[in-house]
Amino acid sequence: MAMRKKANRSLVILAVLFVIAACCLYVFPDVWWTRMLLYTTEAGLVGALADLFAVTVLFRHPFGWKWIPHTAIIPKNRDKLIEGVANMVEQQLLSKSLLQQRVKQISLVEIGIAWIDRRPEGMLSVQGWRVVSSMLAKLDLKGLSVILDEKARKSLGEINLAPYAGKGLKYVMDKGNFQAWIGQIVEFAAERAADERMKPIIRELLGKEKEKFVNQGSIFSKWLKKMAVEIAESTNALNLDDATNVLFEDLQVLINDLRNPEHELRVLLESMVYQLADNLEHREDVAAAVSEWRDEMIDKISLLPTIEALLGNMKQLLIQEPGLELAIQEKHTVNPSDIKALINDFIASYWDWFKANEETKGWLEQYAQKFVNKMIDTEHAIIGVIVRKTLEGFTEQKLVYFIESKVETDLQRIRLNGAYIGSALGAAFYLLLYGIYEPLLKLL
């Protein structure tokens, strides 16, 4: 903007000087400096006006006159310009060879190390837990699960489960206070559920479900879902905070009702457990049915999924997110926090060792370079696609403003140069004509 003001001032000054020079020449027609001033200002004014016209017609029609040919060049050639810019960026500015050459000149591993070291303290441990989680998630427990499945199926097939199950269940019911146990569970659930920290957990779960819904499907489907969710949220048709409050209040009501030992659900549960224990222990038909069911389950249903689920839950115990821990926390000789502390110490010590081990870093650098080069080879065309999509999204006015704003200073300098060079050439032509050429003619 400052350069534009300078260019405009130079144009106005030249115009004023041109008028003054013309007046001086009229008053003093025989004085040499009046003609020189006129030549200088006239040439400078012509240069300034010509460059002003040239700069203007690049982006718009002068004075809005569309009948002037060869004006508004950039808007008229919008498609060619977009294609040219996309090709230039893709093939020249960010060509495959250039990107690969740049990648070779840097150390990707050192950049990664520096980036991690700049993170807040403890971030590496958090990321380490996520890596462990990912590794455990990808760990194939199939072999171990198959062995455990075979052993469990064989052992279950040799045991008459019904009498043992009935006696054990009745012993537990007789020696213990079933309703007290249920009450403890209800009170524990009430204590947990009444905590205000439950709301953020419920809100987080609802948010994850929303994000999961939005991010599933094709690109168009994701966009459509995202727009639908945004519209619903803007109209308050979808309000996760309200949903969180409703779920929280319903949970309090349900748990408060379950505090009553005479609650029909608690009474029904106790009677059903006693009836089940008696049937398992004394009724042969029930025992036979249990054995038949056991054999049928062993033959038709594999325990492998259950075993895999148990092993998966054991892994989950180590990698579960602290904010979602709703299960009963018991005291163990070794608990998840102990394992986490051990792994955190291991990660910290291994990180220090890795940063000092040049051989390992060199090995990792080779694979990182190969991976990046492969990405450049296979996905390089996306650069042009991004540039085209971005520029095609611009309106004509926005595209003109975007280009003009990037080169405005240089364009205004062109105008200044036109004024200065025009003035200098005008003075030079005057000196050539009247200082050299005219005296030579007189001599001849």
mmCIF file of N, CA and C in Angstrom, residues 66-186:
data_model
loop_
_atom_site.group_PDB
_atom_site.id
_atom_site.type_symbol
_atom_site.label_atom_id
_atom_site.label_comp_id
_atom_site.label_asym_id
_atom_site.label_seq_id
_atom_site.Cartn_x
_atom_site.Cartn_y
_atom_site.Cartn_z
ATOM 1 N N LYS A 66 -15.290 -2.347 -20.802
ATOM 2 C CA LYS A 66 -14.998 -3.689 -21.284
ATOM 3 C C LYS A 66 -14.741 -3.738 -22.793
ATOM 4 N N TRP A 67 -15.035 -2.624 -23.475
ATOM 5 C CA TRP A 67 -14.833 -2.629 -24.922
ATOM 6 C C TRP A 67 -13.363 -2.475 -25.294
ATOM 7 N N ILE A 68 -12.524 -2.083 -24.332
ATOM 8 C CA ILE A 68 -11.091 -1.942 -24.628
ATOM 9 C C ILE A 68 -10.484 -3.343 -24.770
ATOM 10 N N PRO A 69 -9.849 -3.665 -25.872
ATOM 11 C CA PRO A 69 -9.307 -5.021 -26.064
ATOM 12 C C PRO A 69 -8.097 -5.289 -25.161
ATOM 13 N N HIS A 70 -7.881 -6.566 -24.931
ATOM 14 C CA HIS A 70 -6.704 -7.033 -24.191
ATOM 15 C C HIS A 70 -6.642 -6.448 -22.785
ATOM 16 N N THR A 71 -7.754 -6.414 -22.113
ATOM 17 C CA THR A 71 -7.798 -5.972 -20.717
ATOM 18 C C THR A 71 -8.368 -7.087 -19.855
ATOM 19 N N ALA A 72 -8.233 -6.949 -18.503
ATOM 20 C CA ALA A 72 -8.652 -8.000 -17.555
ATOM 21 C C ALA A 72 -8.073 -9.345 -17.981
ATOM 22 N N ILE A 73 -6.768 -9.366 -18.177
ATOM 23 C CA ILE A 73 -6.105 -10.544 -18.743
ATOM 24 C C ILE A 73 -6.202 -11.745 -17.807
ATOM 25 N N ILE A 74 -5.960 -11.524 -16.527
ATOM 26 C CA ILE A 74 -5.983 -12.646 -15.585
ATOM 27 C C ILE A 74 -7.381 -13.236 -15.438
ATOM 28 N N PRO A 75 -8.449 -12.448 -15.213
ATOM 29 C CA PRO A 75 -9.783 -13.059 -15.134
ATOM 30 C C PRO A 75 -10.179 -13.804 -16.409
ATOM 31 N N LYS A 76 -9.813 -13.268 -17.591
ATOM 32 C CA LYS A 76 -10.176 -13.932 -18.841
ATOM 33 C C LYS A 76 -9.450 -15.265 -19.027
ATOM 34 N N ASN A 77 -8.280 -15.378 -18.446
ATOM 35 C CA ASN A 77 -7.472 -16.595 -18.592
ATOM 36 C C ASN A 77 -7.390 -17.364 -17.276
ATOM 37 N N ARG A 78 -8.489 -17.344 -16.529
ATOM 38 C CA ARG A 78 -8.537 -17.984 -15.213
ATOM 39 C C ARG A 78 -8.137 -19.454 -15.278
ATOM 40 N N ASP A 79 -8.769 -20.218 -16.175
ATOM 41 C CA ASP A 79 -8.503 -21.665 -16.251
ATOM 42 C C ASP A 79 -7.056 -21.939 -16.644
ATOM 43 N N LYS A 80 -6.559 -21.193 -17.635
ATOM 44 C CA LYS A 80 -5.167 -21.384 -18.048
ATOM 45 C C LYS A 80 -4.207 -21.029 -16.916
ATOM 46 N N LEU A 81 -4.551 -19.971 -16.197
ATOM 47 C CA LEU A 81 -3.703 -19.546 -15.095
ATOM 48 C C LEU A 81 -3.658 -20.617 -14.002
ATOM 49 N N ILE A 82 -4.824 -21.149 -13.646
ATOM 50 C CA ILE A 82 -4.877 -22.179 -12.601
ATOM 51 C C ILE A 82 -4.082 -23.402 -13.026
ATOM 52 N N GLU A 83 -4.283 -23.832 -14.269
ATOM 53 C CA GLU A 83 -3.558 -25.006 -14.751
ATOM 54 C C GLU A 83 -2.060 -24.727 -14.796
ATOM 55 N N GLY A 84 -1.690 -23.532 -15.233
ATOM 56 C CA GLY A 84 -0.273 -23.185 -15.296
ATOM 57 C C GLY A 84 0.371 -23.142 -13.927
ATOM 58 N N VAL A 85 -0.334 -22.542 -12.957
ATOM 59 C CA VAL A 85 0.205 -22.478 -11.598
ATOM 60 C C VAL A 85 0.334 -23.875 -11.002
ATOM 61 N N ALA A 86 -0.685 -24.712 -11.209
ATOM 62 C CA ALA A 86 -0.646 -26.072 -10.681
ATOM 63 C C ALA A 86 0.518 -26.851 -11.289
ATOM 64 N N ASN A 87 0.683 -26.745 -12.599
ATOM 65 C CA ASN A 87 1.791 -27.447 -13.250
ATOM 66 C C ASN A 87 3.142 -26.911 -12.792
ATOM 67 N N MET A 88 3.224 -25.592 -12.626
ATOM 68 C CA MET A 88 4.490 -25.007 -12.184
ATOM 69 C C MET A 88 4.863 -25.495 -10.785
ATOM 70 N N VAL A 89 3.882 -25.497 -9.886
ATOM 71 C CA VAL A 89 4.158 -25.956 -8.523
ATOM 72 C C VAL A 89 4.517 -27.433 -8.517
ATOM 73 N N GLU A 90 3.741 -28.233 -9.283
ATOM 74 C CA GLU A 90 3.953 -29.677 -9.275
ATOM 75 C C GLU A 90 5.224 -30.090 -9.999
ATOM 76 N N GLN A 91 5.499 -29.481 -11.149
ATOM 77 C CA GLN A 91 6.599 -29.929 -11.993
ATOM 78 C C GLN A 91 7.902 -29.169 -11.765
ATOM 79 N N GLN A 92 7.832 -27.950 -11.205
ATOM 80 C CA GLN A 92 9.049 -27.158 -11.071
ATOM 81 C C GLN A 92 9.354 -26.814 -9.617
ATOM 82 N N LEU A 93 8.448 -26.079 -8.980
ATOM 83 C CA LEU A 93 8.739 -25.643 -7.620
ATOM 84 C C LEU A 93 8.840 -26.808 -6.647
ATOM 85 N N LEU A 94 7.947 -27.794 -6.801
ATOM 86 C CA LEU A 94 7.944 -28.971 -5.909
ATOM 87 C C LEU A 94 7.999 -30.247 -6.740
ATOM 88 N N SER A 95 8.933 -30.315 -7.656
ATOM 89 C CA SER A 95 9.068 -31.495 -8.508
ATOM 90 C C SER A 95 9.563 -32.691 -7.696
ATOM 91 N N LYS A 96 9.383 -33.871 -8.255
ATOM 92 C CA LYS A 96 9.826 -35.085 -7.572
ATOM 93 C C LYS A 96 11.317 -35.043 -7.274
ATOM 94 N N SER A 97 12.092 -34.707 -8.292
ATOM 95 C CA SER A 97 13.549 -34.707 -8.121
ATOM 96 C C SER A 97 13.979 -33.688 -7.065
ATOM 97 N N LEU A 98 13.331 -32.518 -7.066
ATOM 98 C CA LEU A 98 13.694 -31.489 -6.096
ATOM 99 C C LEU A 98 13.353 -31.933 -4.674
ATOM 100 N N LEU A 99 12.163 -32.483 -4.489
ATOM 101 C CA LEU A 99 11.770 -32.939 -3.159
ATOM 102 C C LEU A 99 12.678 -34.051 -2.669
ATOM 103 N N GLN A 100 12.970 -35.011 -3.546
ATOM 104 C CA GLN A 100 13.849 -36.110 -3.152
ATOM 105 C C GLN A 100 15.252 -35.616 -2.830
ATOM 106 N N GLN A 101 15.710 -34.631 -3.592
ATOM 107 C CA GLN A 101 17.026 -34.059 -3.321
ATOM 108 C C GLN A 101 17.040 -33.347 -1.970
ATOM 109 N N ARG A 102 15.971 -32.605 -1.679
ATOM 110 C CA ARG A 102 15.883 -31.911 -0.401
ATOM 111 C C ARG A 102 15.825 -32.904 0.759
ATOM 112 N N VAL A 103 15.094 -33.974 0.556
ATOM 113 C CA VAL A 103 14.977 -34.973 1.616
ATOM 114 C C VAL A 103 16.336 -35.601 1.908
ATOM 115 N N LYS A 104 17.121 -35.838 0.867
ATOM 116 C CA LYS A 104 18.450 -36.426 1.065
ATOM 117 C C LYS A 104 19.375 -35.499 1.842
ATOM 118 N N GLN A 105 19.125 -34.197 1.761
ATOM 119 C CA GLN A 105 20.001 -33.230 2.412
ATOM 120 C C GLN A 105 19.709 -33.056 3.897
ATOM 121 N N ILE A 106 18.633 -33.645 4.370
ATOM 122 C CA ILE A 106 18.278 -33.504 5.782
ATOM 123 C C ILE A 106 18.273 -34.872 6.445
ATOM 124 N N SER A 107 18.360 -34.871 7.759
ATOM 125 C CA SER A 107 18.285 -36.109 8.538
ATOM 126 C C SER A 107 16.906 -36.197 9.177
ATOM 127 N N LEU A 108 16.111 -37.091 8.654
ATOM 128 C CA LEU A 108 14.750 -37.227 9.166
ATOM 129 C C LEU A 108 14.736 -37.690 10.617
ATOM 130 N N VAL A 109 15.672 -38.561 10.963
ATOM 131 C CA VAL A 109 15.722 -39.077 12.333
ATOM 132 C C VAL A 109 16.094 -37.964 13.308
ATOM 133 N N GLU A 110 17.080 -37.142 12.956
ATOM 134 C CA GLU A 110 17.473 -36.047 13.843
ATOM 135 C C GLU A 110 16.342 -35.035 13.996
ATOM 136 N N ILE A 111 15.612 -34.785 12.910
ATOM 137 C CA ILE A 111 14.463 -33.882 13.001
ATOM 138 C C ILE A 111 13.418 -34.463 13.951
ATOM 139 N N GLY A 112 13.177 -35.763 13.837
ATOM 140 C CA GLY A 112 12.219 -36.412 14.736
ATOM 141 C C GLY A 112 12.671 -36.359 16.185
ATOM 142 N N ILE A 113 13.961 -36.594 16.424
ATOM 143 C CA ILE A 113 14.486 -36.533 17.787
ATOM 144 C C ILE A 113 14.328 -35.122 18.360
ATOM 145 N N ALA A 114 14.691 -34.127 17.558
ATOM 146 C CA ALA A 114 14.569 -32.744 18.025
ATOM 147 C C ALA A 114 13.119 -32.386 18.311
ATOM 148 N N TRP A 115 12.225 -32.849 17.470
ATOM 149 C CA TRP A 115 10.798 -32.553 17.684
ATOM 150 C C TRP A 115 10.301 -33.191 18.976
ATOM 151 N N ILE A 116 10.676 -34.439 19.224
ATOM 152 C CA ILE A 116 10.228 -35.118 20.441
ATOM 153 C C ILE A 116 10.817 -34.449 21.676
ATOM 154 N N ASP A 117 12.086 -34.063 21.602
ATOM 155 C CA ASP A 117 12.717 -33.419 22.764
ATOM 156 C C ASP A 117 12.096 -32.072 23.089
ATOM 157 N N ARG A 118 11.483 -31.432 22.103
ATOM 158 C CA ARG A 118 10.815 -30.147 22.363
ATOM 159 C C ARG A 118 9.440 -30.315 22.986
ATOM 160 N N ARG A 119 8.933 -31.545 22.983
ATOM 161 C CA ARG A 119 7.609 -31.757 23.573
ATOM 162 C C ARG A 119 7.678 -31.604 25.094
ATOM 163 N N PRO A 120 6.508 -31.348 25.747
ATOM 164 C CA PRO A 120 6.490 -31.247 27.212
ATOM 165 C C PRO A 120 6.978 -32.530 27.865
ATOM 166 N N GLU A 121 7.522 -32.373 29.061
ATOM 167 C CA GLU A 121 8.040 -33.531 29.781
ATOM 168 C C GLU A 121 6.919 -34.531 30.056
ATOM 169 N N GLY A 122 7.212 -35.782 29.834
ATOM 170 C CA GLY A 122 6.216 -36.835 30.014
ATOM 171 C C GLY A 122 5.488 -37.204 28.741
ATOM 172 N N MET A 123 5.624 -36.376 27.700
ATOM 173 C CA MET A 123 4.952 -36.674 26.441
ATOM 174 C C MET A 123 5.471 -37.965 25.831
ATOM 175 N N LEU A 124 6.781 -38.205 25.970
ATOM 176 C CA LEU A 124 7.355 -39.432 25.410
ATOM 177 C C LEU A 124 6.759 -40.664 26.069
ATOM 178 N N SER A 125 6.526 -40.585 27.375
ATOM 179 C CA SER A 125 5.922 -41.733 28.065
ATOM 180 C C SER A 125 4.498 -41.975 27.579
ATOM 181 N N VAL A 126 3.755 -40.869 27.376
ATOM 182 C CA VAL A 126 2.385 -41.006 26.869
ATOM 183 C C VAL A 126 2.387 -41.647 25.490
ATOM 184 N N GLN A 127 3.287 -41.134 24.626
ATOM 185 C CA GLN A 127 3.384 -41.701 23.287
ATOM 186 C C GLN A 127 3.878 -43.144 23.346
ATOM 187 N N GLY A 128 4.770 -43.399 24.315
ATOM 188 C CA GLY A 128 5.252 -44.771 24.475
ATOM 189 C C GLY A 128 4.134 -45.734 24.824
ATOM 190 N N TRP A 129 3.234 -45.276 25.703
ATOM 191 C CA TRP A 129 2.078 -46.104 26.041
ATOM 192 C C TRP A 129 1.207 -46.349 24.816
ATOM 193 N N ARG A 130 1.084 -45.332 23.985
ATOM 194 C CA ARG A 130 0.279 -45.517 22.781
ATOM 195 C C ARG A 130 0.938 -46.506 21.826
ATOM 196 N N VAL A 131 2.274 -46.449 21.748
ATOM 197 C CA VAL A 131 2.988 -47.413 20.906
ATOM 198 C C VAL A 131 2.813 -48.822 21.449
ATOM 199 N N VAL A 132 2.947 -48.941 22.780
ATOM 200 C CA VAL A 132 2.752 -50.261 23.400
ATOM 201 C C VAL A 132 1.338 -50.762 23.134
ATOM 202 N N SER A 133 0.385 -49.831 23.243
ATOM 203 C CA SER A 133 -1.006 -50.199 22.969
ATOM 204 C C SER A 133 -1.170 -50.694 21.545
ATOM 205 N N SER A 134 -0.538 -49.973 20.629
ATOM 206 C CA SER A 134 -0.629 -50.379 19.229
ATOM 207 C C SER A 134 0.015 -51.735 18.997
ATOM 208 N N MET A 135 1.173 -51.949 19.621
ATOM 209 C CA MET A 135 1.870 -53.234 19.454
ATOM 210 C C MET A 135 1.052 -54.379 20.048
ATOM 211 N N LEU A 136 0.491 -54.134 21.222
ATOM 212 C CA LEU A 136 -0.329 -55.179 21.843
ATOM 213 C C LEU A 136 -1.581 -55.450 21.018
ATOM 214 N N ALA A 137 -2.126 -54.379 20.441
ATOM 215 C CA ALA A 137 -3.320 -54.557 19.619
ATOM 216 C C ALA A 137 -3.019 -55.400 18.385
ATOM 217 N N LYS A 138 -1.794 -55.260 17.867
ATOM 218 C CA LYS A 138 -1.416 -56.009 16.668
ATOM 219 C C LYS A 138 -0.793 -57.371 16.993
ATOM 220 N N LEU A 139 -0.559 -57.634 18.274
ATOM 221 C CA LEU A 139 0.066 -58.894 18.659
ATOM 222 C C LEU A 139 -0.871 -60.055 18.380
ATOM 223 N N ASP A 140 -0.356 -61.053 17.705
ATOM 224 C CA ASP A 140 -1.155 -62.230 17.355
ATOM 225 C C ASP A 140 -1.115 -63.232 18.498
ATOM 226 N N LEU A 141 -2.224 -63.339 19.220
ATOM 227 C CA LEU A 141 -2.321 -64.287 20.327
ATOM 228 C C LEU A 141 -2.995 -65.587 19.913
ATOM 229 N N LYS A 142 -3.099 -65.810 18.615
ATOM 230 C CA LYS A 142 -3.841 -66.957 18.112
ATOM 231 C C LYS A 142 -3.241 -68.276 18.593
ATOM 232 N N GLY A 143 -1.915 -68.403 18.488
ATOM 233 C CA GLY A 143 -1.279 -69.663 18.871
ATOM 234 C C GLY A 143 -1.520 -70.014 20.321
ATOM 235 N N LEU A 144 -1.298 -69.048 21.205
ATOM 236 C CA LEU A 144 -1.521 -69.290 22.627
ATOM 237 C C LEU A 144 -2.985 -69.583 22.908
ATOM 238 N N SER A 145 -3.864 -68.868 22.231
ATOM 239 C CA SER A 145 -5.295 -69.083 22.443
ATOM 240 C C SER A 145 -5.714 -70.480 21.995
ATOM 241 N N VAL A 146 -5.143 -70.979 20.902
ATOM 242 C CA VAL A 146 -5.483 -72.322 20.415
ATOM 243 C C VAL A 146 -5.081 -73.383 21.427
ATOM 244 N N ILE A 147 -3.888 -73.254 22.005
ATOM 245 C CA ILE A 147 -3.426 -74.232 22.996
ATOM 246 C C ILE A 147 -4.330 -74.219 24.222
ATOM 247 N N LEU A 148 -4.627 -73.036 24.725
ATOM 248 C CA LEU A 148 -5.502 -72.937 25.893
ATOM 249 C C LEU A 148 -6.900 -73.452 25.583
ATOM 250 N N ASP A 149 -7.362 -73.229 24.373
ATOM 251 C CA ASP A 149 -8.682 -73.712 23.975
ATOM 252 C C ASP A 149 -8.744 -75.234 24.006
ATOM 253 N N GLU A 150 -7.725 -75.898 23.483
ATOM 254 C CA GLU A 150 -7.705 -77.374 23.467
ATOM 255 C C GLU A 150 -7.673 -77.946 24.883
ATOM 256 N N LYS A 151 -6.851 -77.382 25.755
ATOM 257 C CA LYS A 151 -6.768 -77.866 27.129
ATOM 258 C C LYS A 151 -8.083 -77.660 27.875
ATOM 259 N N ALA A 152 -8.684 -76.481 27.694
ATOM 260 C CA ALA A 152 -9.932 -76.184 28.398
ATOM 261 C C ALA A 152 -11.062 -77.085 27.931
ATOM 262 N N ARG A 153 -11.172 -77.320 26.637
ATOM 263 C CA ARG A 153 -12.245 -78.172 26.107
ATOM 264 C C ARG A 153 -12.116 -79.605 26.617
ATOM 265 N N LYS A 154 -10.905 -80.116 26.682
ATOM 266 C CA LYS A 154 -10.685 -81.486 27.163
ATOM 267 C C LYS A 154 -11.042 -81.613 28.634
ATOM 268 N N SER A 155 -10.624 -80.645 29.439
ATOM 269 C CA SER A 155 -10.909 -80.689 30.878
ATOM 270 C C SER A 155 -12.397 -80.540 31.162
ATOM 271 N N LEU A 156 -13.047 -79.639 30.466
ATOM 272 C CA LEU A 156 -14.483 -79.447 30.681
ATOM 273 C C LEU A 156 -15.285 -80.680 30.294
ATOM 274 N N GLY A 157 -14.842 -81.400 29.285
ATOM 275 C CA GLY A 157 -15.574 -82.595 28.851
ATOM 276 C C GLY A 157 -15.542 -83.727 29.846
ATOM 277 N N GLU A 158 -14.617 -83.721 30.795
ATOM 278 C CA GLU A 158 -14.470 -84.805 31.780
ATOM 279 C C GLU A 158 -15.112 -84.470 33.119
ATOM 280 N N ILE A 159 -15.674 -83.316 33.261
ATOM 281 C CA ILE A 159 -16.220 -82.881 34.552
ATOM 282 C C ILE A 159 -17.733 -82.736 34.458
ATOM 283 N N ASN A 160 -18.419 -83.270 35.516
ATOM 284 C CA ASN A 160 -19.854 -83.055 35.651
ATOM 285 C C ASN A 160 -20.049 -81.728 36.386
ATOM 286 N N LEU A 161 -20.373 -80.728 35.667
ATOM 287 C CA LEU A 161 -20.367 -79.383 36.212
ATOM 288 C C LEU A 161 -21.553 -79.076 37.111
ATOM 289 N N ALA A 162 -22.707 -79.698 36.856
ATOM 290 C CA ALA A 162 -23.942 -79.279 37.528
ATOM 291 C C ALA A 162 -23.887 -79.382 39.048
ATOM 292 N N PRO A 163 -23.526 -80.560 39.643
ATOM 293 C CA PRO A 163 -23.527 -80.641 41.117
ATOM 294 C C PRO A 163 -22.547 -79.661 41.762
ATOM 295 N N TYR A 164 -21.385 -79.561 41.200
ATOM 296 C CA TYR A 164 -20.396 -78.652 41.772
ATOM 297 C C TYR A 164 -20.869 -77.194 41.678
ATOM 298 N N ALA A 165 -21.452 -76.901 40.539
ATOM 299 C CA ALA A 165 -21.933 -75.535 40.360
ATOM 300 C C ALA A 165 -23.061 -75.226 41.338
ATOM 301 N N GLY A 166 -23.998 -76.200 41.535
ATOM 302 C CA GLY A 166 -25.105 -75.967 42.451
ATOM 303 C C GLY A 166 -24.650 -75.831 43.888
ATOM 304 N N LYS A 167 -23.760 -76.729 44.340
ATOM 305 C CA LYS A 167 -23.271 -76.649 45.714
ATOM 306 C C LYS A 167 -22.489 -75.358 45.945
ATOM 307 N N GLY A 168 -21.653 -75.056 45.028
ATOM 308 C CA GLY A 168 -20.864 -73.838 45.200
ATOM 309 C C GLY A 168 -21.739 -72.600 45.240
ATOM 310 N N LEU A 169 -22.724 -72.548 44.403
ATOM 311 C CA LEU A 169 -23.593 -71.379 44.370
ATOM 312 C C LEU A 169 -24.423 -71.279 45.646
ATOM 313 N N LYS A 170 -24.967 -72.442 46.152
ATOM 314 C CA LYS A 170 -25.777 -72.412 47.373
ATOM 315 C C LYS A 170 -24.922 -72.068 48.584
ATOM 316 N N TYR A 171 -23.686 -72.577 48.619
ATOM 317 C CA TYR A 171 -22.789 -72.263 49.741
ATOM 318 C C TYR A 171 -22.519 -70.760 49.804
ATOM 319 N N VAL A 172 -22.287 -70.213 48.671
ATOM 320 C CA VAL A 172 -22.035 -68.767 48.634
ATOM 321 C C VAL A 172 -23.270 -67.999 49.078
ATOM 322 N N MET A 173 -24.445 -68.455 48.650
ATOM 323 C CA MET A 173 -25.667 -67.752 49.020
ATOM 324 C C MET A 173 -25.986 -67.903 50.500
ATOM 325 N N ASP A 174 -25.719 -69.107 51.101
ATOM 326 C CA ASP A 174 -26.029 -69.341 52.507
ATOM 327 C C ASP A 174 -25.063 -68.632 53.435
ATOM 328 N N LYS A 175 -23.791 -68.675 53.106
ATOM 329 C CA LYS A 175 -22.783 -68.104 53.989
ATOM 330 C C LYS A 175 -22.665 -66.588 53.855
ATOM 331 N N GLY A 176 -23.093 -66.123 52.763
ATOM 332 C CA GLY A 176 -22.977 -64.689 52.541
ATOM 333 C C GLY A 176 -24.317 -63.994 52.629
ATOM 334 N N ASN A 177 -24.273 -62.688 52.571
ATOM 335 C CA ASN A 177 -25.478 -61.873 52.571
ATOM 336 C C ASN A 177 -25.643 -61.310 51.157
ATOM 337 N N PHE A 178 -26.508 -61.995 50.394
ATOM 338 C CA PHE A 178 -26.637 -61.652 48.983
ATOM 339 C C PHE A 178 -27.064 -60.197 48.795
ATOM 340 N N GLN A 179 -28.085 -59.799 49.594
ATOM 341 C CA GLN A 179 -28.577 -58.432 49.452
ATOM 342 C C GLN A 179 -27.521 -57.406 49.875
ATOM 343 N N ALA A 180 -26.694 -57.786 50.864
ATOM 344 C CA ALA A 180 -25.617 -56.881 51.270
ATOM 345 C C ALA A 180 -24.600 -56.720 50.137
ATOM 346 N N TRP A 181 -24.325 -57.841 49.483
ATOM 347 C CA TRP A 181 -23.395 -57.754 48.346
ATOM 348 C C TRP A 181 -23.972 -56.852 47.253
ATOM 349 N N ILE A 182 -25.254 -57.099 46.979
ATOM 350 C CA ILE A 182 -25.895 -56.260 45.959
ATOM 351 C C ILE A 182 -25.890 -54.800 46.393
ATOM 352 N N GLY A 183 -26.143 -54.575 47.716
ATOM 353 C CA GLY A 183 -26.131 -53.207 48.221
ATOM 354 C C GLY A 183 -24.766 -52.554 48.077
ATOM 355 N N GLN A 184 -23.698 -53.335 48.361
ATOM 356 C CA GLN A 184 -22.354 -52.781 48.210
ATOM 357 C C GLN A 184 -22.060 -52.396 46.757
ATOM 358 N N ILE A 185 -22.507 -53.294 45.878
ATOM 359 C CA ILE A 185 -22.299 -52.995 44.455
ATOM 360 C C ILE A 185 -23.066 -51.747 44.050
ATOM 361 N N VAL A 186 -24.319 -51.645 44.563
ATOM 362 C CA VAL A 186 -25.141 -50.480 44.230
ATOM 363 C C VAL A 186 -24.528 -49.214 44.802
#
